[in-house]
Tab-separated table of C-alpha atoms in Angstrom:
chain	number	residue	atom	x	y	z
A	1	MET	CA	-0.102	-0.171	0.481
A	2	ASN	CA	1.580	3.271	-0.947
A	3	SER	CA	2.338	5.101	2.165
A	4	VAL	CA	1.510	8.736	0.415
A	5	GLN	CA	-2.030	9.601	0.991
A	6	PRO	CA	-4.046	10.037	-2.335
A	7	ILE	CA	-5.241	13.430	-3.661
A	8	PRO	CA	-8.923	13.912	-2.978
A	9	VAL	CA	-10.869	14.930	-6.172
A	10	VAL	CA	-14.014	16.935	-5.697
A	11	VAL	CA	-16.699	17.386	-8.505
A	12	LEU	CA	-18.230	20.829	-8.214
A	13	ALA	CA	-21.397	20.887	-10.408
A	14	GLY	CA	-24.565	22.714	-11.343
A	15	PHE	CA	-26.427	24.554	-13.980
A	16	LEU	CA	-24.991	27.468	-15.957
A	17	GLY	CA	-25.246	30.819	-13.756
A	18	SER	CA	-25.486	28.998	-10.307
A	19	GLY	CA	-22.491	30.309	-8.801
A	20	LYS	CA	-19.736	27.492	-9.236
A	21	THR	CA	-17.225	29.870	-10.564
A	22	THR	CA	-17.869	32.135	-7.727
A	23	LEU	CA	-17.657	29.313	-5.429
A	24	LEU	CA	-14.510	28.405	-6.609
A	25	ASN	CA	-13.165	31.598	-6.492
A	26	HIS	CA	-13.868	31.722	-3.006
A	27	LEU	CA	-12.255	28.376	-2.429
A	28	LEU	CA	-9.201	29.673	-3.952
A	29	GLY	CA	-9.214	32.996	-1.894
A	30	ASN	CA	-9.584	31.464	1.756
A	31	ARG	CA	-7.618	28.200	1.466
A	32	GLY	CA	-5.108	29.289	3.712
A	33	GLY	CA	-1.686	27.315	2.751
A	34	THR	CA	-3.585	24.667	0.822
A	35	ARG	CA	-2.413	23.780	-2.742
A	36	ILE	CA	-5.609	23.283	-5.069
A	37	GLY	CA	-5.420	21.877	-8.365
A	38	VAL	CA	-8.227	23.091	-10.387
A	39	VAL	CA	-9.662	21.568	-13.654
A	40	VAL	CA	-12.064	23.811	-15.508
A	41	ASN	CA	-14.049	23.476	-19.282
A	42	ASP	CA	-12.901	27.424	-19.431
A	43	PHE	CA	-11.159	29.932	-17.369
A	44	GLY	CA	-14.666	31.936	-17.484
A	45	SER	CA	-14.490	34.494	-14.759
A	46	ILE	CA	-12.040	32.833	-12.581
A	47	GLU	CA	-9.700	35.308	-11.158
A	48	ILE	CA	-6.331	33.947	-12.650
A	49	ASP	CA	-4.693	37.538	-13.670
A	50	ALA	CA	-2.881	37.760	-10.295
A	51	MET	CA	-1.984	33.944	-10.115
A	52	SER	CA	-0.401	34.276	-13.610
A	53	VAL	CA	1.989	36.437	-11.685
A	54	ALA	CA	2.986	33.811	-9.435
A	55	GLY	CA	3.508	31.705	-12.744
A	56	GLN	CA	1.798	28.908	-11.369
A	57	VAL	CA	-1.430	28.427	-13.553
A	58	GLY	CA	0.210	26.019	-15.953
A	59	ASP	CA	1.374	23.839	-13.119
A	60	SER	CA	-1.760	23.812	-10.974
A	61	MET	CA	-4.726	24.676	-13.293
A	62	VAL	CA	-5.707	23.063	-16.430
A	63	SER	CA	-8.557	23.794	-19.125
A	64	LEU	CA	-10.695	21.393	-20.867
A	65	GLY	CA	-11.992	22.860	-23.464
A	66	GLY	CA	-14.306	21.990	-26.259
A	67	GLY	CA	-17.292	20.258	-24.386
A	68	CYS	CA	-18.293	18.837	-20.951
A	69	LEU	CA	-15.670	16.320	-19.206
A	70	CYS	CA	-18.628	13.606	-19.176
A	71	CYS	CA	-18.628	13.938	-23.070
A	72	ALA	CA	-14.878	12.270	-23.057
A	73	VAL	CA	-15.806	8.831	-24.432
A	74	ASP	CA	-12.987	6.843	-22.286
A	75	GLY	CA	-12.094	9.668	-19.738
A	76	SER	CA	-8.014	9.197	-21.429
A	77	GLU	CA	-7.965	13.076	-21.276
A	78	LEU	CA	-9.074	13.905	-17.911
A	79	ASP	CA	-7.307	10.941	-16.448
A	80	ALA	CA	-4.125	12.795	-18.435
A	81	TYR	CA	-4.718	15.787	-16.610
A	82	LEU	CA	-5.434	14.461	-13.465
A	83	ASP	CA	-2.216	12.528	-13.650
A	84	ARG	CA	-0.171	15.612	-14.075
A	85	LEU	CA	-1.775	17.615	-11.457
A	86	ALA	CA	-1.111	14.446	-9.160
A	87	ALA	CA	2.588	14.438	-9.769
A	88	PRO	CA	4.495	14.801	-6.562
A	89	VAL	CA	6.486	17.595	-7.974
A	90	HIS	CA	3.465	19.663	-7.701
A	91	ARG	CA	2.614	18.868	-3.923
A	92	ILE	CA	-1.059	19.307	-4.604
A	93	ASP	CA	-3.407	18.802	-1.750
A	94	VAL	CA	-6.914	18.630	-3.617
A	95	ILE	CA	-8.029	18.953	-6.960
A	96	VAL	CA	-11.372	20.481	-7.696
A	97	ILE	CA	-13.407	19.842	-11.014
A	98	GLU	CA	-15.495	22.637	-11.999
A	99	ALA	CA	-17.889	20.888	-14.345
A	100	SER	CA	-19.644	22.199	-17.382
A	101	GLY	CA	-23.278	23.417	-16.515
A	102	LEU	CA	-24.300	20.690	-18.826
A	103	ALA	CA	-22.285	18.010	-17.474
A	104	GLU	CA	-23.662	14.794	-16.454
A	105	PRO	CA	-22.266	14.513	-12.611
A	106	GLN	CA	-22.806	10.938	-12.134
A	107	GLU	CA	-21.036	10.227	-15.381
A	108	MET	CA	-18.155	12.269	-13.899
A	109	VAL	CA	-18.150	10.349	-10.570
A	110	LYS	CA	-18.034	7.119	-12.545
A	111	MET	CA	-14.986	8.252	-14.513
A	112	LEU	CA	-13.215	9.096	-10.989
A	113	ILE	CA	-13.865	5.760	-9.500
A	114	ALA	CA	-12.716	3.959	-12.585
A	115	ASN	CA	-9.413	5.937	-12.297
A	116	GLU	CA	-6.566	3.643	-11.394
A	117	ASN	CA	-4.037	6.438	-10.548
A	118	PRO	CA	-3.378	5.288	-6.846
A	119	ALA	CA	-2.168	9.059	-6.371
A	120	ILE	CA	-5.895	10.276	-6.431
A	121	ARG	CA	-9.266	9.479	-5.105
A	122	TYR	CA	-12.783	10.496	-5.585
A	123	GLY	CA	-13.625	12.839	-3.106
A	124	GLY	CA	-17.289	13.541	-3.122
A	125	LEU	CA	-19.817	15.592	-5.762
A	126	VAL	CA	-21.054	18.960	-4.639
A	127	GLN	CA	-24.303	20.126	-6.537
A	128	VAL	CA	-24.481	24.041	-6.606
A	129	VAL	CA	-28.386	25.326	-6.936
A	130	ASP	CA	-29.554	28.856	-7.581
A	131	ALA	CA	-31.864	29.532	-5.151
A	132	ALA	CA	-33.532	32.751	-6.989
A	133	GLU	CA	-33.791	30.706	-10.467
A	134	PHE	CA	-34.496	27.132	-8.973
A	135	ASP	CA	-38.104	26.800	-10.151
A	136	ARG	CA	-36.985	28.348	-13.468
A	137	THR	CA	-34.139	25.733	-13.947
A	138	ARG	CA	-36.104	22.671	-12.709
A	139	ALA	CA	-38.422	23.386	-15.372
A	140	ALA	CA	-36.220	24.111	-18.595
A	141	HIS	CA	-33.754	21.181	-17.104
A	142	PRO	CA	-35.894	17.982	-16.018
A	143	GLU	CA	-32.526	16.390	-15.180
A	144	THR	CA	-32.178	18.650	-12.177
A	145	ASP	CA	-33.911	15.870	-10.015
A	146	ARG	CA	-31.459	13.176	-11.397
A	147	HIS	CA	-28.552	15.368	-10.365
A	148	LEU	CA	-29.541	16.126	-7.259
A	149	SER	CA	-30.188	12.461	-6.263
A	150	VAL	CA	-26.692	11.929	-6.731
A	151	ALA	CA	-25.116	14.842	-4.978
A	152	ASP	CA	-23.159	14.236	-1.726
A	153	LEU	CA	-23.632	17.856	-0.416
A	154	VAL	CA	-25.825	20.181	-2.133
A	155	VAL	CA	-24.903	24.051	-1.784
A	156	LEU	CA	-28.108	26.165	-2.041
A	157	ASN	CA	-26.711	29.482	-3.538
A	158	LYS	CA	-27.753	33.176	-3.577
A	159	THR	CA	-29.919	32.553	-0.491
A	160	ASP	CA	-29.657	36.351	-0.303
A	161	ARG	CA	-31.905	36.664	-3.508
A	162	VAL	CA	-34.771	34.907	-1.585
A	163	ASP	CA	-36.967	35.790	1.572
A	164	PRO	CA	-37.192	33.436	4.237
A	165	ALA	CA	-40.282	31.530	3.255
A	166	GLU	CA	-39.280	31.157	-0.513
A	167	ARG	CA	-35.720	29.650	0.929
A	168	ALA	CA	-37.826	27.363	3.342
A	169	ARG	CA	-39.653	26.327	0.509
A	170	ILE	CA	-36.979	25.933	-1.687
A	171	GLU	CA	-35.118	23.537	0.631
A	172	GLY	CA	-37.633	21.519	1.273
A	173	GLU	CA	-37.969	20.683	-2.711
A	174	VAL	CA	-34.448	20.129	-2.769
A	175	ALA	CA	-34.285	17.808	0.483
A	176	SER	CA	-37.168	15.894	-1.294
A	177	LEU	CA	-35.488	15.381	-4.259
A	178	CYS	CA	-31.967	14.132	-2.526
A	179	ALA	CA	-31.252	11.131	-1.287
A	180	PRO	CA	-31.981	10.730	2.376
A	181	GLY	CA	-29.607	12.466	4.834
A	182	THR	CA	-27.935	14.622	1.774
A	183	PRO	CA	-26.816	17.725	3.792
A	184	LEU	CA	-27.893	21.137	2.431
A	185	VAL	CA	-25.697	24.247	2.911
A	186	GLY	CA	-27.139	27.772	2.335
A	187	ALA	CA	-24.434	30.339	1.048
A	188	ASP	CA	-24.635	33.648	-0.707
A	189	HIS	CA	-21.993	34.685	-3.094
A	190	GLY	CA	-20.753	31.281	-2.761
A	191	ARG	CA	-19.285	31.794	0.434
A	192	ILE	CA	-19.127	28.423	2.121
A	193	ASP	CA	-16.310	27.288	4.559
A	194	PRO	CA	-13.544	25.295	2.607
A	195	GLU	CA	-13.083	23.286	5.718
A	196	LEU	CA	-16.692	21.571	4.195
A	197	LEU	CA	-14.699	19.932	1.389
A	198	PHE	CA	-10.923	19.788	2.521
A	199	ASP	CA	-8.275	20.395	4.899
A	200	ARG	CA	-6.635	23.814	5.174
A	201	ARG	CA	-3.120	24.172	5.842
A	202	PRO	CA	-1.731	27.181	8.159
A	203	TRP	CA	-1.366	30.126	5.883
A	204	THR	CA	2.185	30.362	7.693
A	205	GLU	CA	3.436	27.392	5.673
A	206	THR	CA	3.481	29.341	2.575
A	207	ARG	CA	4.110	33.053	3.778
A	208	GLY	CA	7.620	34.543	2.478
A	209	GLN	CA	6.961	33.786	-0.993
A	210	LEU	CA	4.685	35.287	-3.767
A	211	SER	CA	1.804	32.695	-3.418
A	212	PHE	CA	-1.846	32.750	-4.677
A	213	GLU	CA	-2.960	34.020	-1.120
A	214	ASP	CA	-0.850	36.938	-1.045
A	215	LEU	CA	-1.729	38.059	-4.374
A	216	ILE	CA	-5.456	37.737	-3.866
A	217	ALA	CA	-5.399	39.236	-0.622
A	218	GLU	CA	-3.437	42.332	-2.145
A	219	ALA	CA	-6.083	42.650	-4.787
A	220	GLU	CA	-9.001	42.659	-2.017
A	221	GLU	CA	-7.087	45.523	0.294
A	222	HIS	CA	-6.817	47.637	-2.719
A	223	ASP	CA	-10.396	47.186	-3.430
A	224	GLY	CA	-11.115	48.196	0.026
A	225	ARG	CA	-12.286	44.988	1.016
A	226	ASP	CA	-11.477	42.761	4.086
A	227	PRO	CA	-9.798	39.531	2.726
A	228	HIS	CA	-11.122	37.810	5.675
A	229	ALA	CA	-14.527	38.821	5.460
A	230	ASP	CA	-15.665	35.739	3.706
A	231	HIS	CA	-14.920	33.307	6.106
A	232	ALA	CA	-17.616	31.578	7.102
A	233	HIS	CA	-16.426	29.606	10.129
A	234	ALA	CA	-19.259	31.159	12.339
A	235	ARG	CA	-22.137	29.451	10.341
A	236	TYR	CA	-20.898	26.033	11.229
A	237	GLU	CA	-20.256	24.500	14.625
A	238	SER	CA	-17.263	21.914	15.096
A	239	VAL	CA	-17.198	18.875	17.264
A	240	GLU	CA	-14.062	16.802	18.102
A	241	PHE	CA	-13.900	13.486	19.694
A	242	THR	CA	-10.858	11.596	20.967
A	243	SER	CA	-10.615	8.071	22.598
A	244	ASP	CA	-7.631	6.094	23.708
A	245	GLN	CA	-10.130	2.931	24.015
A	246	ALA	CA	-10.762	1.313	20.435
A	247	LEU	CA	-13.734	1.740	18.588
A	248	SER	CA	-16.557	-0.778	17.789
A	249	PRO	CA	-16.770	-1.109	13.663
A	250	ARG	CA	-20.344	-2.116	13.697
A	251	ARG	CA	-21.626	0.436	16.203
A	252	PHE	CA	-19.876	3.209	14.389
A	253	ILE	CA	-20.939	2.102	10.934
A	254	ASP	CA	-24.312	2.395	12.446
A	255	PHE	CA	-23.362	5.916	13.419
A	256	LEU	CA	-22.320	7.099	10.429
A	257	ASP	CA	-25.074	5.577	8.733
A	258	ARG	CA	-27.707	7.410	10.669
A	259	ARG	CA	-25.772	10.802	10.848
A	260	PRO	CA	-27.745	13.814	10.406
A	261	ALA	CA	-28.358	15.802	7.312
A	262	GLY	CA	-26.660	18.978	8.857
A	263	LEU	CA	-23.341	17.128	9.300
A	264	TYR	CA	-21.595	18.204	6.769
A	265	ARG	CA	-18.095	16.992	7.279
A	266	ILE	CA	-16.522	14.076	8.960
A	267	LYS	CA	-12.366	13.736	8.933
A	268	GLY	CA	-10.052	12.084	11.518
A	269	PHE	CA	-8.715	8.601	12.258
A	270	VAL	CA	-10.190	5.404	13.581
A	271	TRP	CA	-8.788	2.730	15.845
A	272	PHE	CA	-10.670	-0.140	15.815
A	273	GLY	CA	-8.121	-2.918	17.159
A	274	VAL	CA	-9.829	-5.675	15.790
A	275	PRO	CA	-7.645	-8.919	14.876
A	276	GLY	CA	-6.496	-8.689	11.575
A	277	TYR	CA	-7.536	-4.946	11.231
A	278	ARG	CA	-4.995	-3.148	13.599
A	279	GLU	CA	-4.036	-0.436	11.659
A	280	ARG	CA	-5.167	3.374	11.681
A	281	TYR	CA	-8.307	3.846	9.391
A	282	GLU	CA	-8.372	7.630	8.184
A	283	VAL	CA	-11.841	8.423	7.685
A	284	HIS	CA	-13.061	11.248	5.352
A	285	GLY	CA	-16.615	12.263	4.464
A	286	VAL	CA	-18.183	15.067	2.610
A	287	GLY	CA	-21.744	14.897	2.780
A	288	ARG	CA	-22.834	11.289	2.065
A	289	PHE	CA	-19.503	10.487	0.435
A	290	LEU	CA	-17.757	8.197	2.920
A	291	ARG	CA	-14.065	6.941	2.405
A	292	PHE	CA	-12.013	4.877	5.059
A	293	ALA	CA	-8.205	4.462	4.147
A	294	PRO	CA	-6.219	2.155	6.061
A	295	ALA	CA	-2.474	3.036	6.879
A	296	PRO	CA	0.264	2.225	9.200
A	297	TRP	CA	0.828	3.746	12.521
A	298	GLY	CA	3.842	5.791	12.864
A	299	ARG	CA	6.652	4.471	14.786
A	300	GLY	CA	5.657	4.715	18.326
A	301	GLU	CA	2.368	6.743	17.756
A	302	ARG	CA	-0.266	5.923	20.157
A	303	ARG	CA	-3.294	3.829	19.203
A	304	ARG	CA	-6.184	6.174	19.408
A	305	THR	CA	-9.178	7.640	17.750
A	306	GLN	CA	-9.068	11.475	16.727
A	307	LEU	CA	-12.408	13.076	14.954
A	308	VAL	CA	-13.621	16.111	13.767
A	309	LEU	CA	-17.273	16.821	12.766
A	310	ILE	CA	-18.375	19.788	10.996
A	311	GLY	CA	-21.880	20.884	10.540
A	312	SER	CA	-24.811	23.162	11.010
A	313	GLY	CA	-27.904	22.676	13.301
A	314	THR	CA	-26.739	19.668	14.871
A	315	ASP	CA	-26.903	18.454	18.509
A	316	GLY	CA	-23.149	18.480	19.247
A	317	PRO	CA	-23.215	16.784	23.038
A	318	GLY	CA	-25.749	14.735	21.551
A	319	LEU	CA	-22.999	13.483	18.576
A	320	LEU	CA	-20.338	13.077	21.399
A	321	ARG	CA	-22.625	10.908	23.433
A	322	GLU	CA	-23.497	8.292	20.394
A	323	LEU	CA	-19.479	8.597	19.731
A	324	ASP	CA	-19.029	7.443	23.258
A	325	ALA	CA	-21.004	4.782	23.053
A	326	CYS	CA	-19.328	3.459	20.023
A	327	ARG	CA	-16.256	2.603	22.624
A	328	GLU	CA	-15.456	-1.370	22.642
A	329	GLU	CA	-13.817	-2.648	25.888
A	330	SER	CA	-12.325	-5.949	23.951
A	331	PRO	CA	-11.595	-5.214	20.756
A	332	GLU	CA	-9.255	-8.465	20.525
A	333	GLN	CA	-12.501	-10.306	20.969
A	334	ALA	CA	-14.234	-8.872	17.928
A	335	PRO	CA	-14.714	-11.510	15.035
A	336	PRO	CA	-12.910	-10.162	11.658
A	337	GLU	CA	-16.274	-10.150	10.143
A	338	SER	CA	-17.454	-7.166	12.222
A	339	MET	CA	-15.282	-4.696	9.736
A	340	TRP	CA	-17.142	-5.988	6.951
A	341	GLY	CA	-19.401	-2.761	7.360
A	342	VAL	CA	-16.051	-0.735	7.140
A	343	LEU	CA	-14.391	-2.390	4.450
A	344	ARG	CA	-17.375	-1.595	2.360
A	345	TYR	CA	-15.898	1.799	2.063
A	346	VAL	CA	-12.345	1.264	1.537
A	347	ALA	CA	-10.905	1.381	-1.906
A	348	PRO	CA	-10.076	-1.850	-3.318
A	349	ALA	CA	-6.352	-1.010	-4.111
A	350	ASP	CA	-6.371	-0.548	-0.124
A	351	ARG	CA	-7.584	-3.995	0.501
A	352	GLY	CA	-4.708	-6.296	-0.569
A	353	ASP	CA	-2.400	-8.654	1.305
A	354	ASP	CA	0.206	-5.679	1.753
A	355	LEU	CA	-2.217	-4.110	3.769
A	356	ALA	CA	-0.709	-5.500	7.006
A	357	ALA	CA	2.721	-3.252	6.179
A	358	GLU	CA	2.659	-1.507	9.612
A	359	ASP	CA	5.541	-0.548	11.803
A	360	ASP	CA	6.685	-3.104	14.001
A	361	THR	CA	7.309	-0.869	17.031
A	362	PRO	CA	4.691	-1.996	19.847
A	363	PRO	CA	2.590	0.668	20.307
A	364	GLU	CA	2.532	2.674	23.840
A	365	ASP	CA	-0.521	0.810	25.047
A	366	GLY	CA	-0.900	-2.338	23.044
A	367	PRO	CA	0.290	-5.226	21.708
A	368	VAL	CA	2.268	-5.275	18.162
A	369	PRO	CA	-0.453	-5.072	15.405
A	370	GLU	CA	-1.028	-8.210	13.740
A	371	ASP	CA	-1.192	-9.030	10.064
A	372	ASP	CA	-4.279	-7.244	8.420
A	373	THR	CA	-5.069	-9.406	5.794
A	374	PRO	CA	-9.021	-9.628	5.245
A	375	PRO	CA	-10.510	-12.957	5.879
A	376	GLU	CA	-10.430	-15.171	2.743
A	377	ASP	CA	-14.313	-15.909	2.985
A	378	GLY	CA	-15.415	-12.179	3.341
A	379	PRO	CA	-17.493	-10.460	0.838
A	380	VAL	CA	-15.708	-8.420	-1.637
A	381	PRO	CA	-16.357	-4.968	-0.141
A	382	GLU	CA	-17.764	-2.313	-2.374
A	383	ASP	CA	-15.832	1.102	-3.431
A	384	GLY	CA	-16.059	3.830	-1.559
A	385	VAL	CA	-18.884	5.855	-3.017
A	386	PRO	CA	-21.959	8.161	-1.335
A	387	ALA	CA	-22.981	6.084	1.934
């Protein structure tokens, strides 16, 4: 198993005029030190002039002209661009694909899941909806219903252009078209917290050289704007959970299956301690999308679970109580099949015999990890697609 974590690829979809480019600009301007690779059909109004000064457009942004990404017959053109962005020399942290306004999101998701490059992984589908034009868009494009049904996270944009009663009605309509539990976050001018989609590095890691953040902040200051005014942290609630005791994989999966619609993001590491599956499991969730990635513990690293849950309108203390109930006193007695629910969300490439390549240093408070080969007679887990 590759020790380098694959780069998440987030698909940003929505009909023309919904605000995808505005949202993308917001992500680029509020990403801290995170290096974002961007794939778009055409540059449109993306603010790339300042980025050109940094000389980095050629390395971290590519354009797929001439149509929708989903129109590629075999996906080879998209695969080639993703391979280029995923090259270690670029040190990209996340890739965002801004789809054409007429793209078929589910086809793009299939292409990404089928991609065989171990350096990247599908990171979720974000569907942007124009609140002010929702009814007209749906009437003109009946496929809206289908697109919403496969979304992992829905951004209801331009909420500043509708009154509270109209917004509530639209939210109800959208929720009825989405799969149960699909999170819906409201926004105006595409301002959502980037942490809902990806982790941000501290800005200090990139200060000291001409960076995207420096250039965008400087441009906004010249316009008389506060470069930090678009930050949206205050709109969301963050809950942190830590446990030195292993978690029951069955109870934890049950918790994830029942997670409330307001819980937008789940990230962190989980310690299950089940014989044969004693490595560290990174968990990444955007909306309904869920993926586990097993990896060796670091030398001398303490076996523990560390999770961050980001949402809106959620019951923080209630979430913590549910996670507390997932603790397992005797993980060494759990049967291997108790992990099958987790393995449903592990990429096939991470489920081979080399899964057990763990560090041989005993943990601080436990035995040396055992071999982690999945049971031979277990079911074939599915790919890590929306939960």
